[in-house]
PDB file of C-alpha atoms in Angstrom:
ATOM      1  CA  UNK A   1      10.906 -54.464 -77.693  1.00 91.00           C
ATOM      2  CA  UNK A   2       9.450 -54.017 -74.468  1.00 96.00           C
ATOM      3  CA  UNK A   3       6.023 -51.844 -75.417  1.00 96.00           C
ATOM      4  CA  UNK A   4       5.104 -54.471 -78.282  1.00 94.00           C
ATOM      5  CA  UNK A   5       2.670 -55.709 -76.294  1.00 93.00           C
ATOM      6  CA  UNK A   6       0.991 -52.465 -76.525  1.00 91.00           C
ATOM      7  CA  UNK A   7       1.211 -52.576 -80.148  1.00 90.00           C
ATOM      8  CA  UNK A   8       0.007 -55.688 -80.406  1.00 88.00           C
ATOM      9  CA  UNK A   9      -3.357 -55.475 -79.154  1.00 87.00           C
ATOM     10  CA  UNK A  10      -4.024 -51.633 -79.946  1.00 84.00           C
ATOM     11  CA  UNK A  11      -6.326 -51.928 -82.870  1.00 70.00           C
ATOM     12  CA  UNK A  12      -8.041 -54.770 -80.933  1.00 75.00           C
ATOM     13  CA  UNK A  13      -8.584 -52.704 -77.648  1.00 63.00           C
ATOM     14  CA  UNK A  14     -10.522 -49.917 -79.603  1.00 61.00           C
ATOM     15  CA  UNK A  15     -12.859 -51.947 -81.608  1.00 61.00           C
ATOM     16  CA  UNK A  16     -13.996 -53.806 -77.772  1.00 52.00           C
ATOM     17  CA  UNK A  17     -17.515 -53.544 -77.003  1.00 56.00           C
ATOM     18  CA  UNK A  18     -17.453 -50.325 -74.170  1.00 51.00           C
ATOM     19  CA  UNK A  19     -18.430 -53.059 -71.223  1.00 48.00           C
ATOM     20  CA  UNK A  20     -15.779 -55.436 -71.878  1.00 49.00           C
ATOM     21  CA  UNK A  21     -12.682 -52.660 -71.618  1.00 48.00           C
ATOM     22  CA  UNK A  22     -13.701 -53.072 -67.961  1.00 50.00           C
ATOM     23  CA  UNK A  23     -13.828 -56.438 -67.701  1.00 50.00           C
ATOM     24  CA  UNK A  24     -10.780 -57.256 -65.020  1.00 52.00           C
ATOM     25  CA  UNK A  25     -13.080 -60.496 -63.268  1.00 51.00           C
ATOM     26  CA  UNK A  26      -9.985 -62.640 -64.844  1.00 55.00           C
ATOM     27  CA  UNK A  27      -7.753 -60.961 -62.841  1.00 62.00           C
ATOM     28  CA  UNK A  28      -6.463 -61.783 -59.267  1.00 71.00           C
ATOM     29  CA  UNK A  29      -6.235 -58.682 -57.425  1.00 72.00           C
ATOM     30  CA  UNK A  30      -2.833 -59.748 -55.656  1.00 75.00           C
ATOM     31  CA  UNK A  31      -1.383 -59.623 -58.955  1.00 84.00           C
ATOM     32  CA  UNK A  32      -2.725 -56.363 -59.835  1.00 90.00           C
ATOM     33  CA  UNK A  33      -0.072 -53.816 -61.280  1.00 95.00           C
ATOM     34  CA  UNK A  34       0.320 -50.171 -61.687  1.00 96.00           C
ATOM     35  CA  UNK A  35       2.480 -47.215 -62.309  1.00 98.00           C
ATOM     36  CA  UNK A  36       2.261 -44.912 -60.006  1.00 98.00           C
ATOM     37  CA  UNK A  37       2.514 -41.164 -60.936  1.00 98.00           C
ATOM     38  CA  UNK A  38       3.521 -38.701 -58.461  1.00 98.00           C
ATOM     39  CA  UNK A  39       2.264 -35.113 -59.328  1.00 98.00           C
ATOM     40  CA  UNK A  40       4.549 -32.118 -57.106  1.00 98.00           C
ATOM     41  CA  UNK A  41       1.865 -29.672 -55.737  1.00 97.00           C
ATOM     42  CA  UNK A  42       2.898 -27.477 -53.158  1.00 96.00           C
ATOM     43  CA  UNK A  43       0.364 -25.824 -51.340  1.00 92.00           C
ATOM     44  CA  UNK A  44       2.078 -22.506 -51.850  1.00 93.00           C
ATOM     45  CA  UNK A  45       3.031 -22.595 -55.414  1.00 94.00           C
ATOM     46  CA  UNK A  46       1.184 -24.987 -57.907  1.00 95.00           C
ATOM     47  CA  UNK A  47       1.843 -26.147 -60.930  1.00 97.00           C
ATOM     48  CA  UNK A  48       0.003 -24.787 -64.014  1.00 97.00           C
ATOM     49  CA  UNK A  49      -2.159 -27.478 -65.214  1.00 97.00           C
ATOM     50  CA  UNK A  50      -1.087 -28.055 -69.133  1.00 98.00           C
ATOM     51  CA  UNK A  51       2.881 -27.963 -68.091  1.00 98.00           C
ATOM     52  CA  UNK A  52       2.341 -31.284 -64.970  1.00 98.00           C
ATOM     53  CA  UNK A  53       0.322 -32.703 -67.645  1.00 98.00           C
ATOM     54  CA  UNK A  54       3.153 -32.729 -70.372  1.00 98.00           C
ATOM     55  CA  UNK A  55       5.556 -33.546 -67.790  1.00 98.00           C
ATOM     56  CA  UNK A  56       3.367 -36.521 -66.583  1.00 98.00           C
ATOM     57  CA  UNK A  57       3.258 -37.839 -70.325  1.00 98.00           C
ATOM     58  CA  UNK A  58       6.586 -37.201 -70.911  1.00 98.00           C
ATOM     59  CA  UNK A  59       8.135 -39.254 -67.343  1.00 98.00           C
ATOM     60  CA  UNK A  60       5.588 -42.001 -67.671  1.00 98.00           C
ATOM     61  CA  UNK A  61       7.239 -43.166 -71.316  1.00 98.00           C
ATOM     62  CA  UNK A  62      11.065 -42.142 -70.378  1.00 98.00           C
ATOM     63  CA  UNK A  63      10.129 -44.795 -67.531  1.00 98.00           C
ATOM     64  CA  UNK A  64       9.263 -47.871 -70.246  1.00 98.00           C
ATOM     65  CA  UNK A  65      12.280 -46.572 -73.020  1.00 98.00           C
ATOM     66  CA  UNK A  66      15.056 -46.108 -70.248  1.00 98.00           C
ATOM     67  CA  UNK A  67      17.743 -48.940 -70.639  1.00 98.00           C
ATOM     68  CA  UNK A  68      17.098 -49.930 -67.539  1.00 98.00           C
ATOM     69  CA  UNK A  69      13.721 -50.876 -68.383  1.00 98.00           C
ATOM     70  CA  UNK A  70      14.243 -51.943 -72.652  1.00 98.00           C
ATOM     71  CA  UNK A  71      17.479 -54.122 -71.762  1.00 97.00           C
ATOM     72  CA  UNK A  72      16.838 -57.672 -70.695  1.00 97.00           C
ATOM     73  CA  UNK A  73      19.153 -57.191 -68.054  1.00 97.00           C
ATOM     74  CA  UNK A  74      18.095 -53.880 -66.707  1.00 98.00           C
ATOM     75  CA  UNK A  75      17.203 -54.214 -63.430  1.00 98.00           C
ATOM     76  CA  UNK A  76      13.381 -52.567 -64.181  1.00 98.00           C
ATOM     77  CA  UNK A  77      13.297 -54.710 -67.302  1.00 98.00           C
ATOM     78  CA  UNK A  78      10.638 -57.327 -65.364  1.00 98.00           C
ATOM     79  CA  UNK A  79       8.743 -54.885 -63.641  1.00 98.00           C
ATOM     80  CA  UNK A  80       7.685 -53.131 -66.889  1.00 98.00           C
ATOM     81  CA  UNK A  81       7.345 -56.080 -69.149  1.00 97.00           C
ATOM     82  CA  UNK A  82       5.448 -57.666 -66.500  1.00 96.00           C
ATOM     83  CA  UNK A  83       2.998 -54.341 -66.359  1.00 96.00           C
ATOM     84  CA  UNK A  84       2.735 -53.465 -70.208  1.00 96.00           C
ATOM     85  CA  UNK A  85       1.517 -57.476 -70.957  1.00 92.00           C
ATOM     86  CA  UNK A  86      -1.582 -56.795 -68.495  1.00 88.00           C
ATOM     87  CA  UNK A  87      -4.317 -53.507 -68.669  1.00 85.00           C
ATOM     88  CA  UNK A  88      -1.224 -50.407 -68.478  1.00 89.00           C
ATOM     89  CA  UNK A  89      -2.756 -48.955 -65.288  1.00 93.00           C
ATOM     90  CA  UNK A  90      -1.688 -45.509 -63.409  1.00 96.00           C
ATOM     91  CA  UNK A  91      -2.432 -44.486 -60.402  1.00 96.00           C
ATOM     92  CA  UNK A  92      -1.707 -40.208 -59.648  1.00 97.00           C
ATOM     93  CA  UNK A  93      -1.249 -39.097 -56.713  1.00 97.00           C
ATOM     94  CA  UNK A  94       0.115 -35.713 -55.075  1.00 97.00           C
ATOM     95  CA  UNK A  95       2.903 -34.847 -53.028  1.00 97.00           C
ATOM     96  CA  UNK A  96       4.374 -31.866 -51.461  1.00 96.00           C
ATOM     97  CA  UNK A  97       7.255 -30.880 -49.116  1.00 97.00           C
ATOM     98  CA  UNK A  98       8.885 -33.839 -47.479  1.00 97.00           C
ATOM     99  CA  UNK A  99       6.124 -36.308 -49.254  1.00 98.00           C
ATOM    100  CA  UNK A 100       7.481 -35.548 -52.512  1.00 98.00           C
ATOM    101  CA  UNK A 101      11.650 -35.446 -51.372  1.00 98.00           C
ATOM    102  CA  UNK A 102      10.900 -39.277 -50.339  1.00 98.00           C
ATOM    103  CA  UNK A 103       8.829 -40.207 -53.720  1.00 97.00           C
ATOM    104  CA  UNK A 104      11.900 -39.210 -55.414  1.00 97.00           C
ATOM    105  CA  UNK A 105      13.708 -41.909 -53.795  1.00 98.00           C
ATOM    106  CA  UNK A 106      12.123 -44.551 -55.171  1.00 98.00           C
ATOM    107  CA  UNK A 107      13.287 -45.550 -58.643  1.00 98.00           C
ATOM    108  CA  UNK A 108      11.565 -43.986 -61.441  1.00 98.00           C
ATOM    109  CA  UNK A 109      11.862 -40.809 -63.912  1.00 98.00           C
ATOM    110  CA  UNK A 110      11.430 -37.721 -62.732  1.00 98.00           C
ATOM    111  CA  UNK A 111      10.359 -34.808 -66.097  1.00 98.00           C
ATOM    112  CA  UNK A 112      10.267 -30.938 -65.099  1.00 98.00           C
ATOM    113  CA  UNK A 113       8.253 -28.767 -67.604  1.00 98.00           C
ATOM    114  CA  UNK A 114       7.632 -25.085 -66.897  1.00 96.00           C
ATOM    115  CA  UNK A 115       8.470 -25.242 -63.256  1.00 96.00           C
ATOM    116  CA  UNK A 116       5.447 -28.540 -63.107  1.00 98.00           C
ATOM    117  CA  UNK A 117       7.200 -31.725 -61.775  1.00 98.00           C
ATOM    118  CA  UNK A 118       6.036 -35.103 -62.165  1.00 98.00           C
ATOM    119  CA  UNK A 119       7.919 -38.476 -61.189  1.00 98.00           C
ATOM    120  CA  UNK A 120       6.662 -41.980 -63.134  1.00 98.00           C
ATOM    121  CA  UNK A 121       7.871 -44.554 -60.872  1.00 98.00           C
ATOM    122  CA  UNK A 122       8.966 -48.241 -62.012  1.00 98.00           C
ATOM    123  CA  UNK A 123       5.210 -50.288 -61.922  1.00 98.00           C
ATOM    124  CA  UNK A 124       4.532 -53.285 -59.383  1.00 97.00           C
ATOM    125  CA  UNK A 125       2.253 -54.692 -57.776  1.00 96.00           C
ATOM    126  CA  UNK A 126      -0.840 -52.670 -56.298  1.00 95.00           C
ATOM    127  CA  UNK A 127      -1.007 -54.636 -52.851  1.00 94.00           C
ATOM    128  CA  UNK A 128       2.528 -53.668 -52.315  1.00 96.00           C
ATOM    129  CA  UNK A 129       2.668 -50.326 -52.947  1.00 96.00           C
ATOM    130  CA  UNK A 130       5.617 -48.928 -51.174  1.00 96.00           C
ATOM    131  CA  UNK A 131       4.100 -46.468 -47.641  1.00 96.00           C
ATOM    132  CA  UNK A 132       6.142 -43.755 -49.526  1.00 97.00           C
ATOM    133  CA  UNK A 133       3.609 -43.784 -52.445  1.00 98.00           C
ATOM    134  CA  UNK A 134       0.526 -45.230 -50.333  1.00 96.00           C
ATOM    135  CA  UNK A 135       0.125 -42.419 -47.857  1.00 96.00           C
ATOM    136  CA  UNK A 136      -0.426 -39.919 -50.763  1.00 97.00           C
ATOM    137  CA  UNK A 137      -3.488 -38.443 -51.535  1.00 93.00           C
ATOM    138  CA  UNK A 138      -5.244 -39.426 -54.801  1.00 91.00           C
ATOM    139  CA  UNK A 139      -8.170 -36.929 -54.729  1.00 81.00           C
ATOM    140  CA  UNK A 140      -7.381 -33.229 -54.416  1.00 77.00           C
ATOM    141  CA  UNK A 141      -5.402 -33.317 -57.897  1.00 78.00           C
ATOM    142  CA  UNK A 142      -7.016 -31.177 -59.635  1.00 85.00           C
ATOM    143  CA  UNK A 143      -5.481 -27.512 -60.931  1.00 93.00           C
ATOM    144  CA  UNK A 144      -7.057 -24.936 -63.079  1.00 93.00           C
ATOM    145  CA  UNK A 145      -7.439 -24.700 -67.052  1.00 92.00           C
ATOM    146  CA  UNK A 146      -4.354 -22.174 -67.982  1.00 95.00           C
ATOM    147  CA  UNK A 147      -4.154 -20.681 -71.685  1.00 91.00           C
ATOM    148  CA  UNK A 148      -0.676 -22.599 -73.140  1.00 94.00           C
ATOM    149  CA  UNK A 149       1.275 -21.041 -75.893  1.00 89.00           C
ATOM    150  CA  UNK A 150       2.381 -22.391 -79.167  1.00 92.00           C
ATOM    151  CA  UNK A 151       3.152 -26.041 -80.000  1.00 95.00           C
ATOM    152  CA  UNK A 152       6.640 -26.272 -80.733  1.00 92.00           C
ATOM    153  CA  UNK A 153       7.919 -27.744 -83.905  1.00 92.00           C
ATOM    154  CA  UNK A 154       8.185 -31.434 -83.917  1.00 93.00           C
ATOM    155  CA  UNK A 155       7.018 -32.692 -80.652  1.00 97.00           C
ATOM    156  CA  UNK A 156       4.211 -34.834 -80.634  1.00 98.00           C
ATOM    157  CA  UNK A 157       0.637 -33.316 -79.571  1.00 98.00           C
ATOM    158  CA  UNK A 158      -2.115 -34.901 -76.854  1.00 98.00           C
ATOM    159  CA  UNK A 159      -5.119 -33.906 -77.421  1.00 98.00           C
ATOM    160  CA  UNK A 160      -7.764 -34.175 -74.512  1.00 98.00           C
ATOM    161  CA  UNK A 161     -11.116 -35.435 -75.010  1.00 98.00           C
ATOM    162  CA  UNK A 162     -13.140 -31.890 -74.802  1.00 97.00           C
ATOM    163  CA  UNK A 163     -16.800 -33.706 -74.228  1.00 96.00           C
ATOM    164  CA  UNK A 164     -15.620 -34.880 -70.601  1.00 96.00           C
ATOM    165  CA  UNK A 165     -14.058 -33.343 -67.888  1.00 94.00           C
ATOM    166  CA  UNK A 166     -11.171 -35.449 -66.152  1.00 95.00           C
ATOM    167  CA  UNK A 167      -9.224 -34.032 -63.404  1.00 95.00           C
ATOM    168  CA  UNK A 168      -5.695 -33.270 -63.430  1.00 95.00           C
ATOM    169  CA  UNK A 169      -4.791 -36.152 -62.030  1.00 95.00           C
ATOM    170  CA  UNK A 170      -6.788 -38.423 -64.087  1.00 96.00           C
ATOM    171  CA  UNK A 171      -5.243 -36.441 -67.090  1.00 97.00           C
ATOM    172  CA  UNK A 172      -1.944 -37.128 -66.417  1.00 97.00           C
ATOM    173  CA  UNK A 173      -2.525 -41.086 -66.097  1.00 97.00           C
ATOM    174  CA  UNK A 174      -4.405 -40.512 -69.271  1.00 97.00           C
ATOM    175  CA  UNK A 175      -1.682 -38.512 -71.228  1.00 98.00           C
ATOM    176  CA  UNK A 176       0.705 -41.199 -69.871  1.00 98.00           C
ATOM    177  CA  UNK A 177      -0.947 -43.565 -71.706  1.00 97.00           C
ATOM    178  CA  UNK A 178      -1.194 -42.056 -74.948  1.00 97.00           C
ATOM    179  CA  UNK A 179       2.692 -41.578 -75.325  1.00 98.00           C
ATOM    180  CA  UNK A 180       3.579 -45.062 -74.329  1.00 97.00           C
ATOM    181  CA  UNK A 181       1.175 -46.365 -77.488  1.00 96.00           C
ATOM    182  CA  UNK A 182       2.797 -43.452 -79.637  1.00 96.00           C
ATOM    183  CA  UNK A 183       6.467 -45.403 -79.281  1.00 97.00           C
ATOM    184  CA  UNK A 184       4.617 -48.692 -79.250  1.00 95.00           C
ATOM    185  CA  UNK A 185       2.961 -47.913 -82.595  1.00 94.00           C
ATOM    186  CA  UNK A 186       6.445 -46.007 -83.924  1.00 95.00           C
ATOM    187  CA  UNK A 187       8.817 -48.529 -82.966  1.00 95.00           C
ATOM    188  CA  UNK A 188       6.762 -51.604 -84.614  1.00 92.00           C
ATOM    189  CA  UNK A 189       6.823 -49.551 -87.591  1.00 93.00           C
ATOM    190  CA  UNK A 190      11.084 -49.649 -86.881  1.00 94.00           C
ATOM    191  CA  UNK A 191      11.197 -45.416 -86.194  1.00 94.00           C
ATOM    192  CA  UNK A 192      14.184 -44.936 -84.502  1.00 95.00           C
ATOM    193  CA  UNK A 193      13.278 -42.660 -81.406  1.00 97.00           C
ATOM    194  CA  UNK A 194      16.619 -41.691 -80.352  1.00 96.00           C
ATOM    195  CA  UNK A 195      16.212 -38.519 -80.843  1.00 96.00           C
ATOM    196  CA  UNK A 196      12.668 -38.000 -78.977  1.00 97.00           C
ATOM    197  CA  UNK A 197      14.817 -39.268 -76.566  1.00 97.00           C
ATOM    198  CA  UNK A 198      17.421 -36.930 -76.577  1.00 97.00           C
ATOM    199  CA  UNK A 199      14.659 -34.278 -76.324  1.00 97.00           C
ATOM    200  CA  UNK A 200      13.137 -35.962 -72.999  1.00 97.00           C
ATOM    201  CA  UNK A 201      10.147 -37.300 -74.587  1.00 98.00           C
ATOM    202  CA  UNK A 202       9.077 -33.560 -74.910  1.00 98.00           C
ATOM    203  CA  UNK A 203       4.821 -33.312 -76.373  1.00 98.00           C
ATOM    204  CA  UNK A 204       2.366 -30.422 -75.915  1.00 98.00           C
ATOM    205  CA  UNK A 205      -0.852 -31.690 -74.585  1.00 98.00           C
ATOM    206  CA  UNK A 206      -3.611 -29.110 -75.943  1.00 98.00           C
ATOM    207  CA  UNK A 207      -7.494 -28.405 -75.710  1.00 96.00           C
ATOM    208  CA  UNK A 208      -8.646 -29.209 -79.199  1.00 96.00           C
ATOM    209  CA  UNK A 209     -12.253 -27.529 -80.506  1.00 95.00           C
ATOM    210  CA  UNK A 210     -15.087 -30.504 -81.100  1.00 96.00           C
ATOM    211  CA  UNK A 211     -14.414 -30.334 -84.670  1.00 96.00           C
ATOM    212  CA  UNK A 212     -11.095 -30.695 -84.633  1.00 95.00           C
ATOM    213  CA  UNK A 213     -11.607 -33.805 -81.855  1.00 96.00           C
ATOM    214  CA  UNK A 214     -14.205 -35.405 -84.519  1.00 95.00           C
ATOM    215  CA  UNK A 215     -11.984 -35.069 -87.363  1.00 94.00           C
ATOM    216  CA  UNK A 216      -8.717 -36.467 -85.874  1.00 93.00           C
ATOM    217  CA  UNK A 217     -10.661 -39.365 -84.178  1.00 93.00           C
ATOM    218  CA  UNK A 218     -10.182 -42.881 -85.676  1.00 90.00           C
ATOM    219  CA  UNK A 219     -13.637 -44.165 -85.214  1.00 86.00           C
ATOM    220  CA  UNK A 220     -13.284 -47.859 -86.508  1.00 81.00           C
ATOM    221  CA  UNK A 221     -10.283 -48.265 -88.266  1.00 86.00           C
ATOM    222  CA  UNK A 222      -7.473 -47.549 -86.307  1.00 87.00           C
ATOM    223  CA  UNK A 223      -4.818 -48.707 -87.954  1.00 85.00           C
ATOM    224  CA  UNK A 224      -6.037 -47.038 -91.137  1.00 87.00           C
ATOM    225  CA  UNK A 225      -5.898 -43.794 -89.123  1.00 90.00           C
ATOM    226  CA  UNK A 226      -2.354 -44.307 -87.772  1.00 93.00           C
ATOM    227  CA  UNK A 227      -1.293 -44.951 -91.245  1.00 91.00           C
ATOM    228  CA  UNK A 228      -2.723 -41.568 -92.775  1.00 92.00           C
ATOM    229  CA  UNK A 229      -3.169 -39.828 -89.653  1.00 92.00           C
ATOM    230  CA  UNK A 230      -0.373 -40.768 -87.646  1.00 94.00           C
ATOM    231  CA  UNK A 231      -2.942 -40.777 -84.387  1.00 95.00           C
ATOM    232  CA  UNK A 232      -3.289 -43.110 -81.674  1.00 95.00           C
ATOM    233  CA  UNK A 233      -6.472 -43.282 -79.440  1.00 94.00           C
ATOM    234  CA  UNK A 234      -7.068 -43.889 -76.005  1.00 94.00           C
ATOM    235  CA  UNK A 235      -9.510 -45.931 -74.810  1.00 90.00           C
ATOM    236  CA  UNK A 236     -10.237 -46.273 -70.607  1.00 88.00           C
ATOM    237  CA  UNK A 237     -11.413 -48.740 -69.065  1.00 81.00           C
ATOM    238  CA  UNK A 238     -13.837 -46.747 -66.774  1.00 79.00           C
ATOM    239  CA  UNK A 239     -12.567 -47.590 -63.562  1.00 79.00           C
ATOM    240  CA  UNK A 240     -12.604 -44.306 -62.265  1.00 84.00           C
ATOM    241  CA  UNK A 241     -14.468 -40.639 -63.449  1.00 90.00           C
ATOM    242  CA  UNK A 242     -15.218 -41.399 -67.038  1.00 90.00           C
ATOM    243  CA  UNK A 243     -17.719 -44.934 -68.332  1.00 89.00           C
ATOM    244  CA  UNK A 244     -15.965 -47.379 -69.835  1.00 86.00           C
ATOM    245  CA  UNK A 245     -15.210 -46.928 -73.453  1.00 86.00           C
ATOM    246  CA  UNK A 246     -14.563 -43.621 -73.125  1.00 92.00           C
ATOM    247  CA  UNK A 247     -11.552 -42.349 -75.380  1.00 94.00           C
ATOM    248  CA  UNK A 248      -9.804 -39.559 -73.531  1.00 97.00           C
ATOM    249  CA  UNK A 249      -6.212 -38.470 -75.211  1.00 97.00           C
ATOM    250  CA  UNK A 250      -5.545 -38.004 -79.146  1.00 97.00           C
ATOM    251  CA  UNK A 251      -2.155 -38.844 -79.632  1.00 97.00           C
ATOM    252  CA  UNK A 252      -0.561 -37.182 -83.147  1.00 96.00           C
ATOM    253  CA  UNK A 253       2.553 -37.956 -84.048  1.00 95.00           C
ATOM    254  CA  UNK A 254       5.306 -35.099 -85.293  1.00 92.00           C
TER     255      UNK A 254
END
């Protein structure tokens, strides 16, 4: 399946000493690869912050599940299998107007939540990232706290790390992270996510209190807390606005 790459080193990736989650000197930059997450905020109307962040988790795992991308054939099958094998980086950036009418263009997913739109596009290569997606701004992204409602039944819940501060765009690369290793981690155990699916990858991403933060957290034994807990953690590298090690998103499954 194409995330068991993700599932594969999961357990691994946590227990990494903070310094070496950073570690990219391996890596030759040509060859560099990224999803790039385009956030709609219009100047006249934004978003509110908590509905672009579940539709940035929800578009950034319909991206890696659509046939296009699981079938061996699918013609964005490479392009993600290629991606989820190296560090499963995202890049956000904001559109508006005629910016964000040409990032839907390019092939990708595109999730609405609450009147919040957010478009995952099919990764590739950093240096040739299209001038569709380069000329957008990355800073800027960043909306307002809002007060959300209740989590509906059955969808899984993202919980954000409330001991940093990450903006919204740095949230929504974070968020997309944690549902991609929520089907990794469900579909090695054989769950059939059909129906997730069929609901659009729908998940309420919510502010939990420290305690309830320290008491979901897997500290060393993920897999032990996956089992019992049915939580993922995860775990950035540090490249940009939090030090490396830093776990960000709780990811609870249903």
């Amino acid at each position: 399946m194409i995330l068991d790459p993700l599932a594969a080193r999961y357990a691994d990736w946590l227990k990494l000493p903070a310094a070496a989650t950073a570690d990219t000197a391996a890596e030759d930059p040509a060859l560099v690869r990224a999803m790039p997450v385009i956030l709609r905020i219009e100047r006249s109307e934004p978003p509110g912050r908590t509905a672009l962040l579940e539709a940035a988790a929800s578009a950034a795992v319909a991206v890696c599940l659509d046939p296009r991308a699981t079938s061996p054939e699918g013609e964005w099958h490479a392009d993600v299998a290629d991606w989820v094998r190296m560090h499963i980086r995202k890049v956000s950036r904001r559109a508006r107007g005629a910016h964000w009418t040409a990032a839907e263009t390019l092939p990708g997913v595109t999730v609405t939540v609450g009147g919040a739109s957010v478009r995952a596009l099919v990764p590739g290569r950093v240096a040739e990232t299209p001038k569709e997606v380069s000329r957008l701004q990355i800073a800027g992204s960043d909306l307002p706290a809002d007060e959300p409602g209740p989590v509906e039944p059955g969808v899984p819940v993202l919980w954000l790390n409330p001991t940093i501060e990450m903006t919204a765009g740095k949230a929504a690369a974070q968020v997309g992270h944690a549902t991609m290793l929520l089907a990794a981690l469900w579909q090695a155990d054989g769950a059939d996510l059909s129906d997730w699916a069929t609901a659009g990858f729908r998940c309420a991403v919510r502010n939990p209190s420290r305690s309830e933060w320290a008491a979901a957290h897997p500290g060393d034994d993920p897999a032990s807390a996956w089992r019992s807990k049915g939580v993922v953690a995860v775990r950035d590298a540090g490249f940009t606005e939090v030090d490396p090690g830093t776990v960000t998103v709780l990811a609870r499954r249903p």
